[in-house]
């Protein structure tokens, strides 16, 4: 990491409590993908607590976010490896405090970062039932069984702070369409099994 990136963290020496520094790192992680823009209430509260202007506080949040992203991406869990990232001008006690905060939260941050990765919508649950459709004409009455499948799908997160939405998708299959889909799913299962065996 570029040492200049972390230099603003020295302003955290002005913090009146460890809890405030913890909160700074939690907020930095929460808004790590916001392009360096942090909510005004978050910045103004920190600005008041540290007694510095908003521009400097924003630099502190950016530094904390960069450090957290680097540690999570590199999967650093050794305290010495984290401490070695800090430039020499950062106070030693502050380095130790920040390292302790990161070690205590890294498992949660990793889990949340993985969960928020860009991916396809996720299937959470499904339900199904068989219905009988009737069709009548002047000459005959037909009964056609169909399968109604309801998928509960979690959409992609639209921001780094919001929870992704959940929606229901209803699909109707004729017997022939269902047979085709089941055949395809069987082939997918077999292929996944063969890949798992080779690893």
mmCIF file of C-alpha atoms in Angstrom:
data_model
loop_
_atom_site.group_PDB
_atom_site.id
_atom_site.type_symbol
_atom_site.label_atom_id
_atom_site.label_comp_id
_atom_site.label_asym_id
_atom_site.label_seq_id
_atom_site.Cartn_x
_atom_site.Cartn_y
_atom_site.Cartn_z
ATOM 1 C CA UNK A 1 0.000 0.000 0.000
ATOM 2 C CA UNK A 2 1.057 3.583 -0.635
ATOM 3 C CA UNK A 3 2.142 5.031 2.715
ATOM 4 C CA UNK A 4 0.590 8.415 1.868
ATOM 5 C CA UNK A 5 -2.808 6.719 1.666
ATOM 6 C CA UNK A 6 -2.724 5.853 5.383
ATOM 7 C CA UNK A 7 -1.126 9.061 6.700
ATOM 8 C CA UNK A 8 -4.493 10.763 7.506
ATOM 9 C CA UNK A 9 -5.206 8.023 10.082
ATOM 10 C CA UNK A 10 -2.962 9.937 12.517
ATOM 11 C CA UNK A 11 -5.919 12.297 13.038
ATOM 12 C CA UNK A 12 -7.575 9.475 14.985
ATOM 13 C CA UNK A 13 -5.204 10.351 17.844
ATOM 14 C CA UNK A 14 -7.699 13.146 18.542
ATOM 15 C CA UNK A 15 -10.444 10.569 19.216
ATOM 16 C CA UNK A 16 -11.720 10.609 22.792
ATOM 17 C CA UNK A 17 -12.444 6.866 22.939
ATOM 18 C CA UNK A 18 -11.604 3.517 21.368
ATOM 19 C CA UNK A 19 -15.305 3.130 20.514
ATOM 20 C CA UNK A 20 -15.108 6.160 18.228
ATOM 21 C CA UNK A 21 -12.181 4.630 16.288
ATOM 22 C CA UNK A 22 -14.121 1.344 16.023
ATOM 23 C CA UNK A 23 -17.099 3.286 14.626
ATOM 24 C CA UNK A 24 -14.873 5.027 12.058
ATOM 25 C CA UNK A 25 -13.677 1.659 10.758
ATOM 26 C CA UNK A 26 -17.178 0.194 10.682
ATOM 27 C CA UNK A 27 -18.470 3.178 8.709
ATOM 28 C CA UNK A 28 -15.434 3.026 6.413
ATOM 29 C CA UNK A 29 -16.140 -0.618 5.639
ATOM 30 C CA UNK A 30 -19.834 0.067 5.170
ATOM 31 C CA UNK A 31 -19.190 2.795 2.574
ATOM 32 C CA UNK A 32 -15.959 1.320 1.132
ATOM 33 C CA UNK A 33 -17.427 1.085 -2.381
ATOM 34 C CA UNK A 34 -18.994 4.542 -2.458
ATOM 35 C CA UNK A 35 -16.193 6.143 -4.465
ATOM 36 C CA UNK A 36 -14.814 8.084 -1.520
ATOM 37 C CA UNK A 37 -18.144 9.775 -0.797
ATOM 38 C CA UNK A 38 -19.429 9.333 2.756
ATOM 39 C CA UNK A 39 -22.856 10.439 4.075
ATOM 40 C CA UNK A 40 -22.917 13.983 5.391
ATOM 41 C CA UNK A 41 -24.254 13.005 8.864
ATOM 42 C CA UNK A 42 -21.418 10.476 9.291
ATOM 43 C CA UNK A 43 -18.780 13.023 8.232
ATOM 44 C CA UNK A 44 -20.189 15.893 10.305
ATOM 45 C CA UNK A 45 -20.434 13.754 13.468
ATOM 46 C CA UNK A 46 -16.820 12.628 13.063
ATOM 47 C CA UNK A 47 -15.715 16.173 12.207
ATOM 48 C CA UNK A 48 -17.237 17.475 15.429
ATOM 49 C CA UNK A 49 -15.740 14.633 17.486
ATOM 50 C CA UNK A 50 -12.222 15.124 16.107
ATOM 51 C CA UNK A 51 -12.375 18.909 15.921
ATOM 52 C CA UNK A 52 -11.246 19.063 12.290
ATOM 53 C CA UNK A 53 -12.992 20.083 9.083
ATOM 54 C CA UNK A 54 -15.059 17.767 6.915
ATOM 55 C CA UNK A 55 -12.446 17.511 4.162
ATOM 56 C CA UNK A 56 -9.860 16.085 6.600
ATOM 57 C CA UNK A 57 -12.391 13.705 8.111
ATOM 58 C CA UNK A 58 -13.261 12.442 4.636
ATOM 59 C CA UNK A 59 -9.567 11.683 4.094
ATOM 60 C CA UNK A 60 -9.562 9.687 7.360
ATOM 61 C CA UNK A 61 -12.551 7.634 6.164
ATOM 62 C CA UNK A 62 -10.910 7.098 2.766
ATOM 63 C CA UNK A 63 -7.704 5.899 4.453
ATOM 64 C CA UNK A 64 -9.580 3.545 6.758
ATOM 65 C CA UNK A 65 -11.626 2.179 3.837
ATOM 66 C CA UNK A 66 -8.470 1.613 1.739
ATOM 67 C CA UNK A 67 -6.785 -0.212 4.625
ATOM 68 C CA UNK A 68 -9.799 -2.430 5.305
ATOM 69 C CA UNK A 69 -10.250 -3.278 1.612
ATOM 70 C CA UNK A 70 -6.559 -4.174 1.300
ATOM 71 C CA UNK A 71 -6.541 -6.366 4.424
ATOM 72 C CA UNK A 72 -9.748 -8.171 3.410
ATOM 73 C CA UNK A 73 -8.581 -8.679 -0.182
ATOM 74 C CA UNK A 74 -5.140 -9.947 0.858
ATOM 75 C CA UNK A 75 -6.710 -12.012 3.687
ATOM 76 C CA UNK A 76 -4.223 -10.687 6.221
ATOM 77 C CA UNK A 77 -4.789 -12.000 9.731
ATOM 78 C CA UNK A 78 -1.292 -11.740 11.212
ATOM 79 C CA UNK A 79 -0.997 -8.606 13.374
ATOM 80 C CA UNK A 80 2.615 -7.993 12.287
ATOM 81 C CA UNK A 81 1.633 -8.135 8.616
ATOM 82 C CA UNK A 82 -1.040 -5.484 9.244
ATOM 83 C CA UNK A 83 1.238 -3.266 11.352
ATOM 84 C CA UNK A 84 3.878 -3.368 8.605
ATOM 85 C CA UNK A 85 1.429 -1.599 6.258
ATOM 86 C CA UNK A 86 1.485 1.626 8.303
ATOM 87 C CA UNK A 87 3.912 4.436 7.498
ATOM 88 C CA UNK A 88 6.457 5.287 10.197
ATOM 89 C CA UNK A 89 4.715 8.569 11.103
ATOM 90 C CA UNK A 90 1.634 6.760 12.428
ATOM 91 C CA UNK A 91 1.686 6.597 16.233
ATOM 92 C CA UNK A 92 2.646 3.110 17.526
ATOM 93 C CA UNK A 93 -0.270 2.861 19.975
ATOM 94 C CA UNK A 94 -2.666 3.912 17.210
ATOM 95 C CA UNK A 95 -1.211 1.237 14.910
ATOM 96 C CA UNK A 96 -1.820 -1.388 17.593
ATOM 97 C CA UNK A 97 -5.369 -0.186 18.252
ATOM 98 C CA UNK A 98 -6.303 -0.172 14.557
ATOM 99 C CA UNK A 99 -4.705 -3.595 14.068
ATOM 100 C CA UNK A 100 -6.698 -4.962 17.030
ATOM 101 C CA UNK A 101 -9.940 -3.530 15.586
ATOM 102 C CA UNK A 102 -9.211 -5.109 12.199
ATOM 103 C CA UNK A 103 -8.354 -8.518 13.708
ATOM 104 C CA UNK A 104 -11.578 -8.480 15.760
ATOM 105 C CA UNK A 105 -13.746 -7.635 12.737
ATOM 106 C CA UNK A 106 -12.011 -9.227 9.758
ATOM 107 C CA UNK A 107 -14.075 -12.448 9.780
ATOM 108 C CA UNK A 108 -17.335 -10.453 9.686
ATOM 109 C CA UNK A 109 -16.018 -8.081 7.024
ATOM 110 C CA UNK A 110 -14.839 -10.973 4.829
ATOM 111 C CA UNK A 111 -18.216 -12.658 5.115
ATOM 112 C CA UNK A 112 -20.088 -9.460 4.242
ATOM 113 C CA UNK A 113 -17.738 -8.671 1.348
ATOM 114 C CA UNK A 114 -18.245 -12.146 -0.117
ATOM 115 C CA UNK A 115 -21.999 -11.854 0.294
ATOM 116 C CA UNK A 116 -22.051 -8.494 -1.479
ATOM 117 C CA UNK A 117 -19.940 -9.571 -4.443
ATOM 118 C CA UNK A 118 -21.471 -9.001 -7.842
ATOM 119 C CA UNK A 119 -23.152 -12.219 -8.829
ATOM 120 C CA UNK A 120 -26.309 -13.546 -10.389
ATOM 121 C CA UNK A 121 -29.551 -13.505 -8.393
ATOM 122 C CA UNK A 122 -29.631 -16.291 -5.809
ATOM 123 C CA UNK A 123 -32.337 -18.916 -5.400
ATOM 124 C CA UNK A 124 -33.456 -18.853 -1.765
ATOM 125 C CA UNK A 125 -36.373 -21.264 -1.863
ATOM 126 C CA UNK A 126 -38.972 -22.793 -4.146
ATOM 127 C CA UNK A 127 -42.428 -24.336 -3.967
ATOM 128 C CA UNK A 128 -44.474 -26.261 -6.508
ATOM 129 C CA UNK A 129 -47.880 -27.729 -7.148
ATOM 130 C CA UNK A 130 -49.666 -29.634 -9.908
ATOM 131 C CA UNK A 131 -52.761 -28.103 -11.451
ATOM 132 C CA UNK A 132 -55.196 -29.603 -13.894
ATOM 133 C CA UNK A 133 -56.160 -27.332 -16.766
ATOM 134 C CA UNK A 134 -59.374 -28.159 -18.521
ATOM 135 C CA UNK A 135 -60.129 -27.309 -22.084
ATOM 136 C CA UNK A 136 -63.585 -27.786 -23.559
ATOM 137 C CA UNK A 137 -64.717 -27.797 -27.142
ATOM 138 C CA UNK A 138 -67.928 -28.824 -28.872
ATOM 139 C CA UNK A 139 -66.653 -32.369 -29.220
ATOM 140 C CA UNK A 140 -64.478 -33.190 -26.207
ATOM 141 C CA UNK A 141 -63.244 -32.108 -22.809
ATOM 142 C CA UNK A 142 -59.473 -32.322 -22.170
ATOM 143 C CA UNK A 143 -57.698 -32.352 -18.800
ATOM 144 C CA UNK A 144 -54.048 -31.265 -19.013
ATOM 145 C CA UNK A 145 -51.806 -31.485 -15.918
ATOM 146 C CA UNK A 146 -49.353 -28.595 -15.481
ATOM 147 C CA UNK A 147 -46.678 -27.888 -12.896
ATOM 148 C CA UNK A 148 -46.627 -24.458 -11.260
ATOM 149 C CA UNK A 149 -43.222 -23.616 -9.796
ATOM 150 C CA UNK A 150 -42.685 -20.589 -7.547
ATOM 151 C CA UNK A 151 -39.058 -19.465 -7.103
ATOM 152 C CA UNK A 152 -38.039 -17.147 -4.268
ATOM 153 C CA UNK A 153 -35.096 -15.152 -5.668
ATOM 154 C CA UNK A 154 -32.771 -12.666 -3.971
ATOM 155 C CA UNK A 155 -31.819 -9.872 -6.364
ATOM 156 C CA UNK A 156 -28.407 -8.255 -6.629
ATOM 157 C CA UNK A 157 -27.678 -5.562 -4.031
ATOM 158 C CA UNK A 158 -28.236 -2.125 -5.560
ATOM 159 C CA UNK A 159 -25.873 -0.374 -3.135
ATOM 160 C CA UNK A 160 -23.218 -1.185 -0.573
ATOM 161 C CA UNK A 161 -25.561 -0.312 2.292
ATOM 162 C CA UNK A 162 -28.955 -1.622 1.274
ATOM 163 C CA UNK A 163 -30.236 -5.137 1.654
ATOM 164 C CA UNK A 164 -30.986 -6.851 -1.664
ATOM 165 C CA UNK A 165 -34.664 -7.351 -2.444
ATOM 166 C CA UNK A 166 -36.442 -10.698 -2.587
ATOM 167 C CA UNK A 167 -38.976 -11.456 -5.312
ATOM 168 C CA UNK A 168 -41.123 -14.378 -6.370
ATOM 169 C CA UNK A 169 -41.038 -15.742 -9.894
ATOM 170 C CA UNK A 170 -43.846 -18.062 -11.029
ATOM 171 C CA UNK A 171 -43.222 -20.507 -13.878
ATOM 172 C CA UNK A 172 -45.685 -22.910 -15.501
ATOM 173 C CA UNK A 173 -44.538 -26.158 -17.149
ATOM 174 C CA UNK A 174 -46.347 -28.650 -19.290
ATOM 175 C CA UNK A 175 -45.352 -32.267 -18.757
ATOM 176 C CA UNK A 176 -43.158 -32.187 -21.878
ATOM 177 C CA UNK A 177 -41.386 -28.971 -20.835
ATOM 178 C CA UNK A 178 -40.828 -30.336 -17.325
ATOM 179 C CA UNK A 179 -39.339 -33.562 -18.749
ATOM 180 C CA UNK A 180 -36.942 -31.517 -20.895
ATOM 181 C CA UNK A 181 -35.893 -29.340 -17.944
ATOM 182 C CA UNK A 182 -35.382 -32.319 -15.624
ATOM 183 C CA UNK A 183 -33.258 -34.029 -18.271
ATOM 184 C CA UNK A 184 -31.121 -30.884 -18.557
ATOM 185 C CA UNK A 185 -30.789 -30.565 -14.771
ATOM 186 C CA UNK A 186 -29.742 -34.214 -14.567
ATOM 187 C CA UNK A 187 -26.935 -33.556 -17.058
ATOM 188 C CA UNK A 188 -25.836 -30.502 -15.055
ATOM 189 C CA UNK A 189 -25.799 -32.569 -11.837
ATOM 190 C CA UNK A 190 -23.688 -35.276 -13.502
ATOM 191 C CA UNK A 191 -21.226 -32.700 -14.836
ATOM 192 C CA UNK A 192 -20.885 -31.016 -11.429
ATOM 193 C CA UNK A 193 -20.296 -34.426 -9.822
ATOM 194 C CA UNK A 194 -17.554 -35.287 -12.312
ATOM 195 C CA UNK A 195 -15.843 -31.902 -11.759
ATOM 196 C CA UNK A 196 -15.996 -32.384 -7.961
ATOM 197 C CA UNK A 197 -14.360 -35.818 -8.275
ATOM 198 C CA UNK A 198 -11.410 -34.461 -10.268
ATOM 199 C CA UNK A 199 -10.545 -31.793 -7.668
#
